[in-house]
Tab-separated table of C-alpha atoms in Angstrom:
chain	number	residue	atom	x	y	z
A	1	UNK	CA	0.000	0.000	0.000
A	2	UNK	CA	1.499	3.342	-1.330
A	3	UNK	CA	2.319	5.886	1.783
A	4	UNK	CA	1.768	9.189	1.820
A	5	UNK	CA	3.838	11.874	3.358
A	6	UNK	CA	2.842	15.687	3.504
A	7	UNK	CA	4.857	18.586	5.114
A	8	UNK	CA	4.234	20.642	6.773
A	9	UNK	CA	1.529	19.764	8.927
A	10	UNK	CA	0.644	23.168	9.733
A	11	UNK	CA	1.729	26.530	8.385
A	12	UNK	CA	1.002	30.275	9.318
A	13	UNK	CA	1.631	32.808	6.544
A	14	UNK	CA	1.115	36.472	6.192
A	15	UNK	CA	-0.943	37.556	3.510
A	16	UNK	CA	1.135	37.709	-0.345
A	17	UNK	CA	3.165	35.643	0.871
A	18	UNK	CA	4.404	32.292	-1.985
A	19	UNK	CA	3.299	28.873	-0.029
A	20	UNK	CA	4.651	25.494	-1.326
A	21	UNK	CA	3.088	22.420	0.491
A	22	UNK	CA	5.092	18.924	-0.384
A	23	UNK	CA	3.395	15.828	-0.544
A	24	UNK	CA	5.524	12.470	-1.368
A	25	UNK	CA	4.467	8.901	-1.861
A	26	UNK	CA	5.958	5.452	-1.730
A	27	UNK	CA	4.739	3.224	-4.624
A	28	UNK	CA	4.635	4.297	-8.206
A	29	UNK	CA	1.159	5.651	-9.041
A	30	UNK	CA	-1.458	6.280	-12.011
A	31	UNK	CA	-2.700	9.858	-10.959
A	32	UNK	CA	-2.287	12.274	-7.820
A	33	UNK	CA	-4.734	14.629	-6.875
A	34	UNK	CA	-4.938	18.090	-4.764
A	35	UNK	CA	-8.162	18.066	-2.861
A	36	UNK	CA	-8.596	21.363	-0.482
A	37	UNK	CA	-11.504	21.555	2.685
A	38	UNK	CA	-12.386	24.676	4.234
A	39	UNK	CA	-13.666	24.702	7.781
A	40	UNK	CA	-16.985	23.087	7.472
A	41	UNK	CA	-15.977	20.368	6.083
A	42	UNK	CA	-16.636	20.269	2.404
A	43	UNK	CA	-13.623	19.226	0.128
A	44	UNK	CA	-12.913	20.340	-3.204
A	45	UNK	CA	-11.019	18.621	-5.838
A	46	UNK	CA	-7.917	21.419	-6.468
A	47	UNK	CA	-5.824	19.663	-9.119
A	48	UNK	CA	-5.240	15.810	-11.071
A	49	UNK	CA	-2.441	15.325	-12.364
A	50	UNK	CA	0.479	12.599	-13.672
A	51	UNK	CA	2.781	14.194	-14.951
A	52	UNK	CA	4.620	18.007	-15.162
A	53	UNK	CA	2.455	21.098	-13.679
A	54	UNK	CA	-0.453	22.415	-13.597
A	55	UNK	CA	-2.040	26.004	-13.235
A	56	UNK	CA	-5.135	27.279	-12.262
A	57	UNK	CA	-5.551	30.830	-10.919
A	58	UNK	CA	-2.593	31.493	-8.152
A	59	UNK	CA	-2.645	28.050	-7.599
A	60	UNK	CA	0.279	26.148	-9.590
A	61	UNK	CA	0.672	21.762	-8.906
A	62	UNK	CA	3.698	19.812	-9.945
A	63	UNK	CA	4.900	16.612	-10.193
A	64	UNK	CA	8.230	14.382	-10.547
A	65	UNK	CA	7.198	10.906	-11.049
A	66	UNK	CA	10.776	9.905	-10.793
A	67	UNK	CA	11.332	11.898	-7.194
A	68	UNK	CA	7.774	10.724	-6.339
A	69	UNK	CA	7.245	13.852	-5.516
A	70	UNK	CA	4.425	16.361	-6.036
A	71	UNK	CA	4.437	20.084	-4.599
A	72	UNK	CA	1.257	22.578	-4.248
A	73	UNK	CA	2.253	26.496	-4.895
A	74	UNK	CA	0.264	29.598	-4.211
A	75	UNK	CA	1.339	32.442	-4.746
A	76	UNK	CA	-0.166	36.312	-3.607
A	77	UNK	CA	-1.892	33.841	-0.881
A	78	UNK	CA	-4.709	35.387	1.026
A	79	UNK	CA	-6.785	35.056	3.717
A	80	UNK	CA	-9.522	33.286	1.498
A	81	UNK	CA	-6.487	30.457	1.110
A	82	UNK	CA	-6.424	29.626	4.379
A	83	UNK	CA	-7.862	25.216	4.752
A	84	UNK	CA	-7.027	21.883	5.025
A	85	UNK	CA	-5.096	20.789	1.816
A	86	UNK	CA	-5.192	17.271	1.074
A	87	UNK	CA	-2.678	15.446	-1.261
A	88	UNK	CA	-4.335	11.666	-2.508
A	89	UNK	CA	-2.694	8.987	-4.889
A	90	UNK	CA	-4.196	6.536	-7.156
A	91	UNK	CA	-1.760	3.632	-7.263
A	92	UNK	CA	-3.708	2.004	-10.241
A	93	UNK	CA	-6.906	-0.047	-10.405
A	94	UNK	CA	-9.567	2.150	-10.022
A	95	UNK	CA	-10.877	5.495	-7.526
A	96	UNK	CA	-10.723	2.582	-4.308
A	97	UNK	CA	-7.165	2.856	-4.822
A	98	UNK	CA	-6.794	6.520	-3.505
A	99	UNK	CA	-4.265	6.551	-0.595
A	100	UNK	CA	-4.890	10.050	1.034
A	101	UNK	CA	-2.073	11.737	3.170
A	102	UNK	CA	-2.841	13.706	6.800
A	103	UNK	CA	-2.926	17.171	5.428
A	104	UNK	CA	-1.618	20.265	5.433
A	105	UNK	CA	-3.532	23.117	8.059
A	106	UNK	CA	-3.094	26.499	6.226
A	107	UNK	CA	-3.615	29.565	7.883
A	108	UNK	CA	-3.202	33.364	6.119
A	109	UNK	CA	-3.072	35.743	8.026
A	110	UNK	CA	-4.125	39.780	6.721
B	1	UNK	CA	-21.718	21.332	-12.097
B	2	UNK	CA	-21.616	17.902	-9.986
B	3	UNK	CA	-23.668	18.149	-7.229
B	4	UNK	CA	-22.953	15.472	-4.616
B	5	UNK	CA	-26.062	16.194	-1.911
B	6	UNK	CA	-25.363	14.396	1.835
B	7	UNK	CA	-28.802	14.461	3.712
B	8	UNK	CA	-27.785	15.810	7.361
B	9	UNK	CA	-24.824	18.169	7.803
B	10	UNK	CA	-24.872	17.902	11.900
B	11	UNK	CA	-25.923	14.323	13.450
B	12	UNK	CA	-26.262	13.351	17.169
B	13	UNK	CA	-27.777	9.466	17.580
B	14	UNK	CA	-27.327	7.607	21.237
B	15	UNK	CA	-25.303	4.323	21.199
B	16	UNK	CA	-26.849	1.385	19.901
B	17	UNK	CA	-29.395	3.253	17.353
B	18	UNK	CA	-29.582	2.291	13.950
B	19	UNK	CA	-28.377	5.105	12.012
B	20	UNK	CA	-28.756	5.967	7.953
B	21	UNK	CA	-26.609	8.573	6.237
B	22	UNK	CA	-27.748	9.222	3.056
B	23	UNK	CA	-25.600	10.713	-0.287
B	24	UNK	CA	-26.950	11.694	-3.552
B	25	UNK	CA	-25.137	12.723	-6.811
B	26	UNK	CA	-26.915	14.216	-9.627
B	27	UNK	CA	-24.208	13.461	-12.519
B	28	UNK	CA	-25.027	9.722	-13.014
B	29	UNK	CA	-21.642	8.640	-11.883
B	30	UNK	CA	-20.988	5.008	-11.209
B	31	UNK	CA	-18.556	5.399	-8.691
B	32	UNK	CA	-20.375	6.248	-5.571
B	33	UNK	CA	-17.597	6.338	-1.910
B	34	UNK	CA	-17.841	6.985	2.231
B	35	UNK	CA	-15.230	7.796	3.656
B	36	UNK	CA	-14.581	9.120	7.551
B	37	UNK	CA	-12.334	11.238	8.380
B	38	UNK	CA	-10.472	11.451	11.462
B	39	UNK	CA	-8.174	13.607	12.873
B	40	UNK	CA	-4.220	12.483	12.607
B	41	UNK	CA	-5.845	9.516	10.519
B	42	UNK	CA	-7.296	11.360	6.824
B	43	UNK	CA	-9.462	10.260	4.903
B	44	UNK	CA	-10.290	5.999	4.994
B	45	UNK	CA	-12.555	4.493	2.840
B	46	UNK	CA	-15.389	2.562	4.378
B	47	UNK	CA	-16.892	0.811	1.489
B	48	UNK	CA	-17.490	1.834	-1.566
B	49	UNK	CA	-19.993	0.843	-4.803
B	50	UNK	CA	-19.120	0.421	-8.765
B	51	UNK	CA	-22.615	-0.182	-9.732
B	52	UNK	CA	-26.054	-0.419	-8.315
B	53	UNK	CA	-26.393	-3.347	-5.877
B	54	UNK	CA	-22.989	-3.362	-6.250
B	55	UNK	CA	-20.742	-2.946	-3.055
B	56	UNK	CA	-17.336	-3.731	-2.027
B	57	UNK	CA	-15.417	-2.930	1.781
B	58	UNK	CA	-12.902	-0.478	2.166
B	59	UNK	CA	-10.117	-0.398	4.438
B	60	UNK	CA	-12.314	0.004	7.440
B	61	UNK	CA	-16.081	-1.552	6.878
B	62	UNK	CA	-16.881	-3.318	10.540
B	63	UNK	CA	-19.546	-1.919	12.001
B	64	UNK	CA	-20.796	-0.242	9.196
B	65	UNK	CA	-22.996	-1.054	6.046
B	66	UNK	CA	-23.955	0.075	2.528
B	67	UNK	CA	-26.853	0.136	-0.139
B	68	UNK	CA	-26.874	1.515	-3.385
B	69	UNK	CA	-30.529	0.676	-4.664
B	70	UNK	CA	-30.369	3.229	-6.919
B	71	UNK	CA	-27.612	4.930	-9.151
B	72	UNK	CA	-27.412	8.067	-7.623
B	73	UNK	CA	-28.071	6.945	-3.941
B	74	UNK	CA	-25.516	5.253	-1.673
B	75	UNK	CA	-26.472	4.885	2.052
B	76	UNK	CA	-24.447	4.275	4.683
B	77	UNK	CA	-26.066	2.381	7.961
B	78	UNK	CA	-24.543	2.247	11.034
B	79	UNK	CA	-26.707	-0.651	12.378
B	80	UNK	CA	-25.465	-0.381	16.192
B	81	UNK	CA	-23.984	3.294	16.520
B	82	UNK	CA	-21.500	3.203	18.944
B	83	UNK	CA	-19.024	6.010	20.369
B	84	UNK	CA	-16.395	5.271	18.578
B	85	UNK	CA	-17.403	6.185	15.222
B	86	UNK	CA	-17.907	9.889	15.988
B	87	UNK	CA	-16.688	11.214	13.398
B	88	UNK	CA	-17.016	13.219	10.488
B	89	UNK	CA	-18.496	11.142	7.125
B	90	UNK	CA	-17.602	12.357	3.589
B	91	UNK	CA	-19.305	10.607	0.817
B	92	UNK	CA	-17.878	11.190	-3.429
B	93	UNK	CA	-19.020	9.892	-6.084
B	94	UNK	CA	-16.903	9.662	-9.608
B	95	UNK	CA	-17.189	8.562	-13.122
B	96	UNK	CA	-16.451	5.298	-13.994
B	97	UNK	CA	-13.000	5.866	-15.536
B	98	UNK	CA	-12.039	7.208	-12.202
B	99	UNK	CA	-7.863	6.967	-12.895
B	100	UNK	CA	-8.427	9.918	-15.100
B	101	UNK	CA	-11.317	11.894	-13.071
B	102	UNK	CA	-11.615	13.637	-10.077
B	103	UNK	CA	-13.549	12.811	-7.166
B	104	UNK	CA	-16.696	15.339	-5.886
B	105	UNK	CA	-17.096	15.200	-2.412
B	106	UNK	CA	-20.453	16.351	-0.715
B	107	UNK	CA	-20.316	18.861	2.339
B	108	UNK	CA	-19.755	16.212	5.041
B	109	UNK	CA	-22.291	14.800	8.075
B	110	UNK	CA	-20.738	15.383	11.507
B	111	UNK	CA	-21.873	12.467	13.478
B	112	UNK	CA	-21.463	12.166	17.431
B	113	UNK	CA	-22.635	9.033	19.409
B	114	UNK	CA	-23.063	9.761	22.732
């Protein structure tokens, strides 16, 4: 079963700051996925990706499939920013597969 | 827009109650998924369905059951509620090629068993 590792488990930022949030896995995998959930509980898929980087917004994903390594950037980050972000991986054989890691706690602060 | 619909957002049930969480998607997916999540643990999959009637356990199913009558309805039952799963219960559905789509998550039922 594939492991997940992300880091840091919590981080406090000032407003415009750039925030990277690092999420590594064991096993080689199909697909990796960027989920965020704001206080209330509700999660939203962010990113899916398998390769190189992605960009949507101030939000920016990458991946190095031989590192297994994937990384979650925002940049300008604001207040709105501030959730849980969740980093999952599909090792292959369907959406059971998903391993999801612990999360990252992000706080902005104005 | 994918609209995945979970019937009670706050839950309190006593121990031993039968209890039914409910989860509808409106985008005909066939993947249909509870999870609970726990804090320090993430998300774990309970069980999850491919197809109506269909139903397979996750990585944590005692205590817990499914039924997916319907395509766009997947219940979870709790048939003896006990304390120890308080917790917060996310259900997603996807499409069938799932390796290549994302999941949707509903909004989440807070359950506590006291």
């Amino acid at each position: 079963k594939n492991e997940v590792e992300q880091s840091p488990q919590n981080l406090t930022a000032q407003e415009g700051e750039f925030i990277t949030i690092n999420c590594s896995y064991s096993v080689g995998i199909s697909a990796l996925h960027w989920l965020q959930q704001h206080p209330g509980g509700g999660i939203v898929s962010l990113f899916m990706l398998s390769s190189g980087k992605k960009k949507h917004g101030r939000l920016i994903a990458t991946i190095n499939i031989q590192e297994k390594h994937s990384s979650l950037h925002i940049t300008a980050s604001h207040p709105r920013d501030s959730a849980v972000y969740i980093c999952a991986v599909n090792s292959g054989g369907g959406a059971d597969g998903l391993t999801f890691g612990k999360g990252t706690h992000l706080i902005i602060q104005p | 827009d994918v609209k995945v619909t979970q019937s009670s957002r706050y839950l309190v049930k006593r121990t031993g109650e039968k209890v039914f969480l409910e989860c509808v998607q409106d985008m005909d997916h066939e993947n249909m998924f509870w999870y609970r999540q726990d804090p320090g643990l993430g998300l774990r999959l309970i069980y999850f369905s491919y197809d109506v009637k269909m139903k397979e356990k996750g990585d944590i199913p005692e205590g817990y059951s499914v039924s997916r009558e319907k395509k766009e309805r997947f219940s979870l039952i709790l048939e003896s509620a006990s304390t120890n799963q308080t917790s917060m219960y996310l259900c997603a559905s996807s499409p069938i090629r799932a390796d290549y789509s994302p999941l949707h998550f509903g909004n989440g039922t807070r359950l506590t068993v006291t």
